[in-house]
């Protein structure tokens, strides 16, 4: 597989620069998400996240996805910097795991190994040594491959928050579990990852930031279910205020940061966003690009945090145009962040209704 190289290193297609062929009109449709928690209420979520029933459901997901997508739901394309290779691994029906390789030493880390067979195949194809598993949160579609990969790779350590019941991290005698604190850093070869606590989707959700400076690259944010292209995760275990604080933590990383989300939800999220902001040219352009990418089964990752601020409604709670579109106005004396949380709550409510139709 050939690598994509970032702008300035080697020519590559600019995200959002594509579009439909001339004369072809795109008519938005309501794309239904395949979130395993979608049928739901609180009872189903509790069963999925906290009982063996959730694990059995995950195993069924894996089996069906392997049958339906024997080569993955999207065409993976490696992304390269001098000394670093990032390989998205399409797993389940819309998840991404990521194999991040220090090309000098051959040491590697994987983020959210949903399907251990797919991840192991990538490890063997690349000929690397798996030294670390970084789990963003406990949900099986992000952590289900931990145990199998630990059995295959004796030196591999599992990292994540002690607040989430991540397999091989908590509630296990495994000596290789490594709970992380907020802002703690972990090195894998020459790679340095920083863990950031971002609660909301789960109480112990974390994202991981790869320091790109030693390689002349921007930072890379592996966001799990905190942030997607044009979307964000549902706050199953947090309030709108908590989720807003976590999104603000991510946005503090800088506009050039590359966003590597946990799911391929771009088309659904962009279509929903286009219903909120009808005159957003950046959103319209990105939607056209995403349509073309998905028609070719190509991944829409990565975007940048700078891009996301122009079209992701969950990151635009401060924008008057979005507030007006939602029919919300800041109350006299209302704290600005409290108002933004109220805007976020309304965007989330509408997105959930959109998914349900």
Tab-separated table of C-alpha atoms in Angstrom:
chain	number	residue	atom	x	y	z
A	1	UNK	CA	0.000	0.000	0.000
A	2	UNK	CA	1.267	3.456	-0.825
A	3	UNK	CA	1.189	6.200	1.771
A	4	UNK	CA	-0.590	9.494	1.784
A	5	UNK	CA	1.820	12.250	2.717
A	6	UNK	CA	0.791	15.490	4.426
A	7	UNK	CA	0.865	18.766	2.550
A	8	UNK	CA	4.410	20.071	2.282
A	9	UNK	CA	5.873	16.549	2.463
A	10	UNK	CA	4.322	15.105	-0.664
A	11	UNK	CA	1.376	16.090	-2.803
A	12	UNK	CA	-1.979	14.818	-1.560
A	13	UNK	CA	-5.618	15.574	-2.084
A	14	UNK	CA	-6.820	18.366	0.173
A	15	UNK	CA	-9.769	17.291	2.317
A	16	UNK	CA	-12.882	18.999	1.057
A	17	UNK	CA	-11.375	19.814	-2.329
A	18	UNK	CA	-13.277	17.124	-4.212
A	19	UNK	CA	-16.833	17.113	-5.422
A	20	UNK	CA	-19.343	15.337	-7.587
A	21	UNK	CA	-18.766	15.002	-11.316
A	22	UNK	CA	-19.979	17.949	-13.334
A	23	UNK	CA	-23.708	17.825	-13.923
A	24	UNK	CA	-24.397	15.402	-11.085
A	25	UNK	CA	-26.587	16.750	-8.309
A	26	UNK	CA	-26.363	15.406	-4.781
A	27	UNK	CA	-29.684	15.015	-2.986
A	28	UNK	CA	-29.134	14.429	0.743
A	29	UNK	CA	-30.710	11.326	2.202
A	30	UNK	CA	-31.113	10.294	5.779
A	31	UNK	CA	-28.320	7.824	6.382
A	32	UNK	CA	-29.118	5.661	9.361
A	33	UNK	CA	-26.217	5.115	11.737
A	34	UNK	CA	-25.244	1.638	12.873
A	35	UNK	CA	-24.474	2.545	16.444
A	36	UNK	CA	-24.903	-0.612	18.558
A	37	UNK	CA	-26.481	1.504	21.308
A	38	UNK	CA	-29.051	3.049	18.954
A	39	UNK	CA	-32.168	0.907	19.793
A	40	UNK	CA	-31.860	2.026	23.255
A	41	UNK	CA	-32.700	3.411	26.428
A	42	UNK	CA	-30.936	3.386	29.683
A	43	UNK	CA	-31.669	-0.295	30.330
A	44	UNK	CA	-30.168	-1.461	27.024
A	45	UNK	CA	-27.095	0.713	27.467
A	46	UNK	CA	-26.533	-0.736	30.945
A	47	UNK	CA	-26.787	-4.263	29.560
A	48	UNK	CA	-24.404	-3.473	26.689
A	49	UNK	CA	-21.787	-1.692	28.767
A	50	UNK	CA	-21.890	-3.642	32.024
A	51	UNK	CA	-22.909	-7.258	31.425
A	52	UNK	CA	-21.870	-10.334	29.465
A	53	UNK	CA	-24.831	-9.707	27.167
A	54	UNK	CA	-22.916	-6.749	25.763
A	55	UNK	CA	-19.926	-8.961	25.022
A	56	UNK	CA	-22.122	-11.518	23.272
A	57	UNK	CA	-23.660	-8.732	21.200
A	58	UNK	CA	-20.154	-7.533	20.301
A	59	UNK	CA	-19.158	-11.042	19.199
A	60	UNK	CA	-22.214	-11.140	16.953
A	61	UNK	CA	-21.220	-7.761	15.504
A	62	UNK	CA	-17.741	-9.058	14.736
A	63	UNK	CA	-19.023	-12.219	13.066
A	64	UNK	CA	-21.516	-10.359	10.867
A	65	UNK	CA	-18.991	-7.684	9.887
A	66	UNK	CA	-16.362	-10.273	8.892
A	67	UNK	CA	-18.934	-11.937	6.652
A	68	UNK	CA	-20.235	-8.713	5.135
A	69	UNK	CA	-16.919	-6.857	4.851
A	70	UNK	CA	-14.176	-9.490	4.468
A	71	UNK	CA	-11.718	-6.740	3.451
A	72	UNK	CA	-13.110	-4.023	5.724
A	73	UNK	CA	-15.891	-1.478	5.302
A	74	UNK	CA	-13.549	1.075	3.702
A	75	UNK	CA	-10.373	1.138	1.641
A	76	UNK	CA	-7.573	1.877	4.125
A	77	UNK	CA	-4.834	4.256	3.092
A	78	UNK	CA	-1.709	4.681	5.215
A	79	UNK	CA	-0.627	8.188	6.206
A	80	UNK	CA	3.106	8.789	6.468
A	81	UNK	CA	5.490	11.236	8.037
A	82	UNK	CA	9.263	10.765	8.134
A	83	UNK	CA	9.645	8.161	10.870
A	84	UNK	CA	5.919	7.533	11.411
A	85	UNK	CA	3.259	5.502	9.647
A	86	UNK	CA	-0.429	5.611	10.605
A	87	UNK	CA	-2.517	2.764	9.240
A	88	UNK	CA	-6.302	3.012	9.677
A	89	UNK	CA	-7.810	-0.463	10.056
A	90	UNK	CA	-11.522	-0.594	9.110
A	91	UNK	CA	-13.273	-2.978	11.503
A	92	UNK	CA	-16.841	-4.016	12.349
A	93	UNK	CA	-19.393	-2.118	10.241
A	94	UNK	CA	-18.006	1.403	10.714
A	95	UNK	CA	-15.255	1.403	13.379
A	96	UNK	CA	-11.613	2.290	12.924
A	97	UNK	CA	-8.649	0.897	14.791
A	98	UNK	CA	-5.300	2.565	14.144
A	99	UNK	CA	-1.859	0.973	13.938
A	100	UNK	CA	0.763	3.658	14.627
A	101	UNK	CA	4.298	2.624	13.712
A	102	UNK	CA	7.712	3.988	14.618
A	103	UNK	CA	9.281	3.044	11.294
A	104	UNK	CA	12.816	3.366	12.647
A	105	UNK	CA	12.501	0.744	15.383
A	106	UNK	CA	9.557	-1.261	14.058
A	107	UNK	CA	7.711	-0.769	17.337
A	108	UNK	CA	3.998	-0.031	17.141
A	109	UNK	CA	0.907	0.866	19.131
A	110	UNK	CA	-2.718	0.204	18.280
A	111	UNK	CA	-5.640	2.398	19.252
A	112	UNK	CA	-8.994	0.698	19.996
A	113	UNK	CA	-8.450	-2.824	18.617
A	114	UNK	CA	-12.059	-3.788	17.930
A	115	UNK	CA	-11.399	-6.916	15.869
A	116	UNK	CA	-8.209	-8.710	16.916
A	117	UNK	CA	-7.976	-10.704	13.683
A	118	UNK	CA	-7.969	-7.576	11.514
A	119	UNK	CA	-5.448	-5.857	13.776
A	120	UNK	CA	-3.181	-8.924	13.909
A	121	UNK	CA	-3.288	-9.205	10.117
A	122	UNK	CA	-2.109	-5.580	9.826
A	123	UNK	CA	0.664	-6.178	12.381
A	124	UNK	CA	1.905	-9.210	10.456
A	125	UNK	CA	1.676	-7.445	7.104
A	126	UNK	CA	3.702	-4.507	8.406
A	127	UNK	CA	6.174	-6.766	10.215
A	128	UNK	CA	6.122	-4.732	13.430
A	129	UNK	CA	6.213	-5.426	17.175
A	130	UNK	CA	3.083	-4.466	19.091
A	131	UNK	CA	4.176	-2.751	22.302
A	132	UNK	CA	1.036	-0.899	23.402
A	133	UNK	CA	-2.745	-0.871	23.172
A	134	UNK	CA	-4.358	2.505	23.833
A	135	UNK	CA	-8.056	2.164	24.648
A	136	UNK	CA	-10.220	5.265	24.513
A	137	UNK	CA	-13.032	3.657	26.513
A	138	UNK	CA	-14.634	0.451	27.710
A	139	UNK	CA	-17.249	-0.218	25.018
A	140	UNK	CA	-16.677	-3.581	23.366
A	141	UNK	CA	-16.506	-2.136	19.859
A	142	UNK	CA	-13.336	-0.320	20.985
A	143	UNK	CA	-11.815	-2.760	23.472
A	144	UNK	CA	-12.979	-6.203	22.388
A	145	UNK	CA	-9.627	-7.270	20.912
A	146	UNK	CA	-7.488	-6.485	23.959
A	147	UNK	CA	-7.354	-9.970	25.458
A	148	UNK	CA	-6.519	-11.852	22.254
A	149	UNK	CA	-3.777	-9.389	21.291
A	150	UNK	CA	-2.241	-9.523	24.782
A	151	UNK	CA	-2.064	-13.289	24.485
A	152	UNK	CA	-0.227	-13.009	21.163
A	153	UNK	CA	2.155	-10.200	22.157
A	154	UNK	CA	3.827	-10.838	25.495
A	155	UNK	CA	5.411	-7.404	25.873
A	156	UNK	CA	2.264	-5.476	24.977
A	157	UNK	CA	0.758	-3.225	27.667
A	158	UNK	CA	-2.834	-2.009	27.765
A	159	UNK	CA	-3.372	1.674	28.566
A	160	UNK	CA	-6.549	3.534	29.454
A	161	UNK	CA	-8.502	5.142	32.255
A	162	UNK	CA	-8.997	3.297	35.530
A	163	UNK	CA	-12.487	4.823	35.640
A	164	UNK	CA	-13.622	2.579	32.764
A	165	UNK	CA	-13.804	-1.211	33.038
A	166	UNK	CA	-11.485	-1.707	30.073
A	167	UNK	CA	-10.647	-5.372	29.378
A	168	UNK	CA	-7.125	-6.315	30.508
A	169	UNK	CA	-6.858	-2.965	32.295
A	170	UNK	CA	-9.166	-3.214	35.303
A	171	UNK	CA	-10.684	-6.088	37.263
A	172	UNK	CA	-7.919	-8.425	36.139
A	173	UNK	CA	-4.776	-9.839	37.741
A	174	UNK	CA	-2.873	-9.112	34.515
A	175	UNK	CA	0.418	-7.461	35.506
A	176	UNK	CA	0.595	-5.565	32.251
A	177	UNK	CA	-2.376	-3.271	32.813
A	178	UNK	CA	-1.470	0.427	32.920
A	179	UNK	CA	-4.122	2.919	34.058
A	180	UNK	CA	-3.339	6.436	32.912
A	181	UNK	CA	-3.909	9.794	34.522
A	182	UNK	CA	-4.960	12.931	32.659
A	183	UNK	CA	-2.013	14.465	30.735
A	184	UNK	CA	0.185	11.415	31.342
A	185	UNK	CA	2.600	10.559	28.525
A	186	UNK	CA	3.662	7.151	27.197
A	187	UNK	CA	6.523	6.410	24.805
A	188	UNK	CA	6.534	3.630	22.225
A	189	UNK	CA	9.867	3.630	20.449
A	190	UNK	CA	10.337	7.235	19.361
A	191	UNK	CA	6.590	7.918	19.512
A	192	UNK	CA	5.120	9.904	22.393
A	193	UNK	CA	1.412	9.733	23.181
A	194	UNK	CA	-0.349	12.003	25.666
A	195	UNK	CA	-3.572	10.834	27.318
A	196	UNK	CA	-6.295	13.433	27.849
A	197	UNK	CA	-9.302	12.765	30.051
A	198	UNK	CA	-12.450	13.517	28.054
A	199	UNK	CA	-15.449	12.188	30.011
A	200	UNK	CA	-18.991	12.287	28.699
A	201	UNK	CA	-19.451	9.369	26.341
A	202	UNK	CA	-18.226	7.247	29.256
A	203	UNK	CA	-16.999	8.430	32.618
A	204	UNK	CA	-13.463	7.290	31.844
A	205	UNK	CA	-13.218	8.206	28.163
A	206	UNK	CA	-9.730	9.274	27.076
A	207	UNK	CA	-8.266	10.506	23.823
A	208	UNK	CA	-4.640	10.113	22.766
A	209	UNK	CA	-2.457	12.727	21.108
A	210	UNK	CA	0.611	11.707	19.147
A	211	UNK	CA	3.316	14.382	19.324
A	212	UNK	CA	4.242	15.109	15.730
A	213	UNK	CA	6.921	17.718	16.410
A	214	UNK	CA	9.909	15.303	16.365
A	215	UNK	CA	8.814	14.187	12.905
A	216	UNK	CA	7.959	17.588	11.455
A	217	UNK	CA	4.265	16.792	11.445
A	218	UNK	CA	1.163	18.201	13.142
A	219	UNK	CA	-0.214	16.516	16.265
A	220	UNK	CA	-2.519	13.540	15.696
A	221	UNK	CA	-5.664	13.183	17.806
A	222	UNK	CA	-7.104	9.680	18.158
A	223	UNK	CA	-10.509	10.693	19.419
A	224	UNK	CA	-12.425	7.450	19.953
A	225	UNK	CA	-16.070	8.374	20.484
A	226	UNK	CA	-15.461	11.935	21.649
A	227	UNK	CA	-15.291	13.507	18.230
A	228	UNK	CA	-16.101	12.381	14.696
A	229	UNK	CA	-15.875	14.148	11.383
A	230	UNK	CA	-18.798	16.620	11.719
A	231	UNK	CA	-20.108	14.841	14.817
A	232	UNK	CA	-19.474	13.751	18.390
A	233	UNK	CA	-20.335	10.809	20.592
A	234	UNK	CA	-23.483	10.519	22.661
A	235	UNK	CA	-23.034	11.481	26.339
A	236	UNK	CA	-24.120	8.168	27.817
A	237	UNK	CA	-22.356	8.845	31.118
A	238	UNK	CA	-22.119	12.614	31.292
A	239	UNK	CA	-24.028	15.870	31.049
A	240	UNK	CA	-23.941	18.402	28.196
A	241	UNK	CA	-21.660	20.503	30.400
A	242	UNK	CA	-19.255	17.588	30.810
A	243	UNK	CA	-19.235	16.865	27.084
A	244	UNK	CA	-18.687	20.524	26.245
A	245	UNK	CA	-15.682	20.632	28.560
A	246	UNK	CA	-14.212	17.562	26.894
A	247	UNK	CA	-14.735	18.976	23.407
A	248	UNK	CA	-13.030	22.182	24.528
A	249	UNK	CA	-10.041	20.126	25.724
A	250	UNK	CA	-9.716	18.617	22.251
A	251	UNK	CA	-10.088	21.976	20.537
A	252	UNK	CA	-7.246	23.357	22.622
A	253	UNK	CA	-4.808	21.217	20.630
A	254	UNK	CA	-4.612	23.588	17.662
A	255	UNK	CA	-6.193	23.907	14.251
A	256	UNK	CA	-3.542	21.886	12.395
A	257	UNK	CA	-4.149	18.796	14.559
A	258	UNK	CA	-5.164	15.771	12.491
A	259	UNK	CA	-8.372	14.112	13.652
A	260	UNK	CA	-8.536	10.307	13.567
A	261	UNK	CA	-12.022	9.323	14.823
A	262	UNK	CA	-13.286	5.986	16.067
A	263	UNK	CA	-16.038	5.633	13.453
A	264	UNK	CA	-16.810	6.280	9.790
A	265	UNK	CA	-19.853	8.480	10.379
A	266	UNK	CA	-18.904	11.351	8.061
A	267	UNK	CA	-21.721	11.129	5.548
A	268	UNK	CA	-24.457	10.813	8.152
A	269	UNK	CA	-23.029	13.598	10.315
A	270	UNK	CA	-22.436	15.998	7.435
A	271	UNK	CA	-25.919	15.408	6.045
A	272	UNK	CA	-27.430	16.164	9.446
A	273	UNK	CA	-25.276	19.282	9.829
A	274	UNK	CA	-26.420	20.523	6.422
A	275	UNK	CA	-29.995	20.565	7.721
A	276	UNK	CA	-28.985	22.971	10.490
A	277	UNK	CA	-26.835	25.426	8.523
A	278	UNK	CA	-28.248	25.777	5.039
A	279	UNK	CA	-25.819	28.476	3.888
A	280	UNK	CA	-22.531	27.069	5.157
A	281	UNK	CA	-20.287	26.812	2.094
A	282	UNK	CA	-17.533	24.882	3.913
A	283	UNK	CA	-20.118	22.331	5.019
A	284	UNK	CA	-21.574	22.000	1.542
A	285	UNK	CA	-18.147	21.467	0.004
A	286	UNK	CA	-17.146	18.893	2.604
A	287	UNK	CA	-20.410	17.006	2.123
A	288	UNK	CA	-19.865	16.778	-1.626
A	289	UNK	CA	-16.337	15.508	-1.024
A	290	UNK	CA	-17.550	12.917	1.494
A	291	UNK	CA	-20.222	11.657	-0.901
A	292	UNK	CA	-17.570	11.000	-3.531
A	293	UNK	CA	-15.246	9.344	-1.011
A	294	UNK	CA	-17.934	7.012	0.280
A	295	UNK	CA	-19.190	6.163	-3.204
A	296	UNK	CA	-15.679	4.779	-3.752
A	297	UNK	CA	-15.655	3.176	-0.256
A	298	UNK	CA	-12.733	5.391	0.676
A	299	UNK	CA	-12.093	6.547	4.222
A	300	UNK	CA	-12.847	10.162	5.119
A	301	UNK	CA	-10.040	10.264	7.729
A	302	UNK	CA	-8.299	12.402	8.705
A	303	UNK	CA	-9.738	15.871	8.891
A	304	UNK	CA	-8.213	18.708	10.918
A	305	UNK	CA	-9.572	20.470	13.966
A	306	UNK	CA	-9.433	23.708	12.006
A	307	UNK	CA	-11.675	22.210	9.356
A	308	UNK	CA	-14.034	20.795	11.947
A	309	UNK	CA	-14.662	24.235	13.402
A	310	UNK	CA	-16.097	25.361	10.073
A	311	UNK	CA	-18.795	22.673	9.761
A	312	UNK	CA	-19.096	20.460	12.860
A	313	UNK	CA	-22.171	21.734	14.752
A	314	UNK	CA	-20.954	20.233	18.031
A	315	UNK	CA	-17.904	22.510	17.802
A	316	UNK	CA	-19.877	25.577	16.721
A	317	UNK	CA	-21.952	26.155	19.853
A	318	UNK	CA	-20.422	29.633	20.063
A	319	UNK	CA	-21.499	30.621	16.545
A	320	UNK	CA	-24.458	33.015	16.265
A	321	UNK	CA	-25.570	31.475	12.959
A	322	UNK	CA	-26.003	28.055	14.565
A	323	UNK	CA	-27.671	29.485	17.656
A	324	UNK	CA	-30.146	31.362	15.459
A	325	UNK	CA	-30.831	28.272	13.351
A	326	UNK	CA	-31.741	26.417	16.553
A	327	UNK	CA	-33.898	29.270	17.818
A	328	UNK	CA	-31.762	29.763	20.927
A	329	UNK	CA	-30.614	33.009	22.493
A	330	UNK	CA	-28.431	33.666	25.499
A	331	UNK	CA	-30.423	34.709	28.527
A	332	UNK	CA	-29.724	37.897	30.434
A	333	UNK	CA	-26.952	37.123	32.874
A	334	UNK	CA	-26.582	33.572	31.554
A	335	UNK	CA	-23.032	32.263	31.740
A	336	UNK	CA	-21.579	31.929	28.199
A	337	UNK	CA	-20.467	28.323	28.772
A	338	UNK	CA	-23.834	27.416	30.285
A	339	UNK	CA	-25.461	28.783	27.141
A	340	UNK	CA	-23.073	26.845	24.917
A	341	UNK	CA	-23.960	23.675	26.871
A	342	UNK	CA	-27.623	24.420	26.219
A	343	UNK	CA	-26.872	24.786	22.499
A	344	UNK	CA	-24.917	21.510	22.555
A	345	UNK	CA	-27.819	19.750	24.259
A	346	UNK	CA	-30.217	20.918	21.546
A	347	UNK	CA	-27.889	19.851	18.728
A	348	UNK	CA	-27.555	16.450	20.401
A	349	UNK	CA	-31.337	16.147	20.799
A	350	UNK	CA	-31.904	16.893	17.119
A	351	UNK	CA	-29.154	14.521	16.036
A	352	UNK	CA	-30.697	11.704	18.090
A	353	UNK	CA	-34.102	12.381	16.540
A	354	UNK	CA	-32.509	12.446	13.101
A	355	UNK	CA	-30.919	9.033	13.691
A	356	UNK	CA	-34.227	7.630	14.883
A	357	UNK	CA	-36.191	8.586	11.740
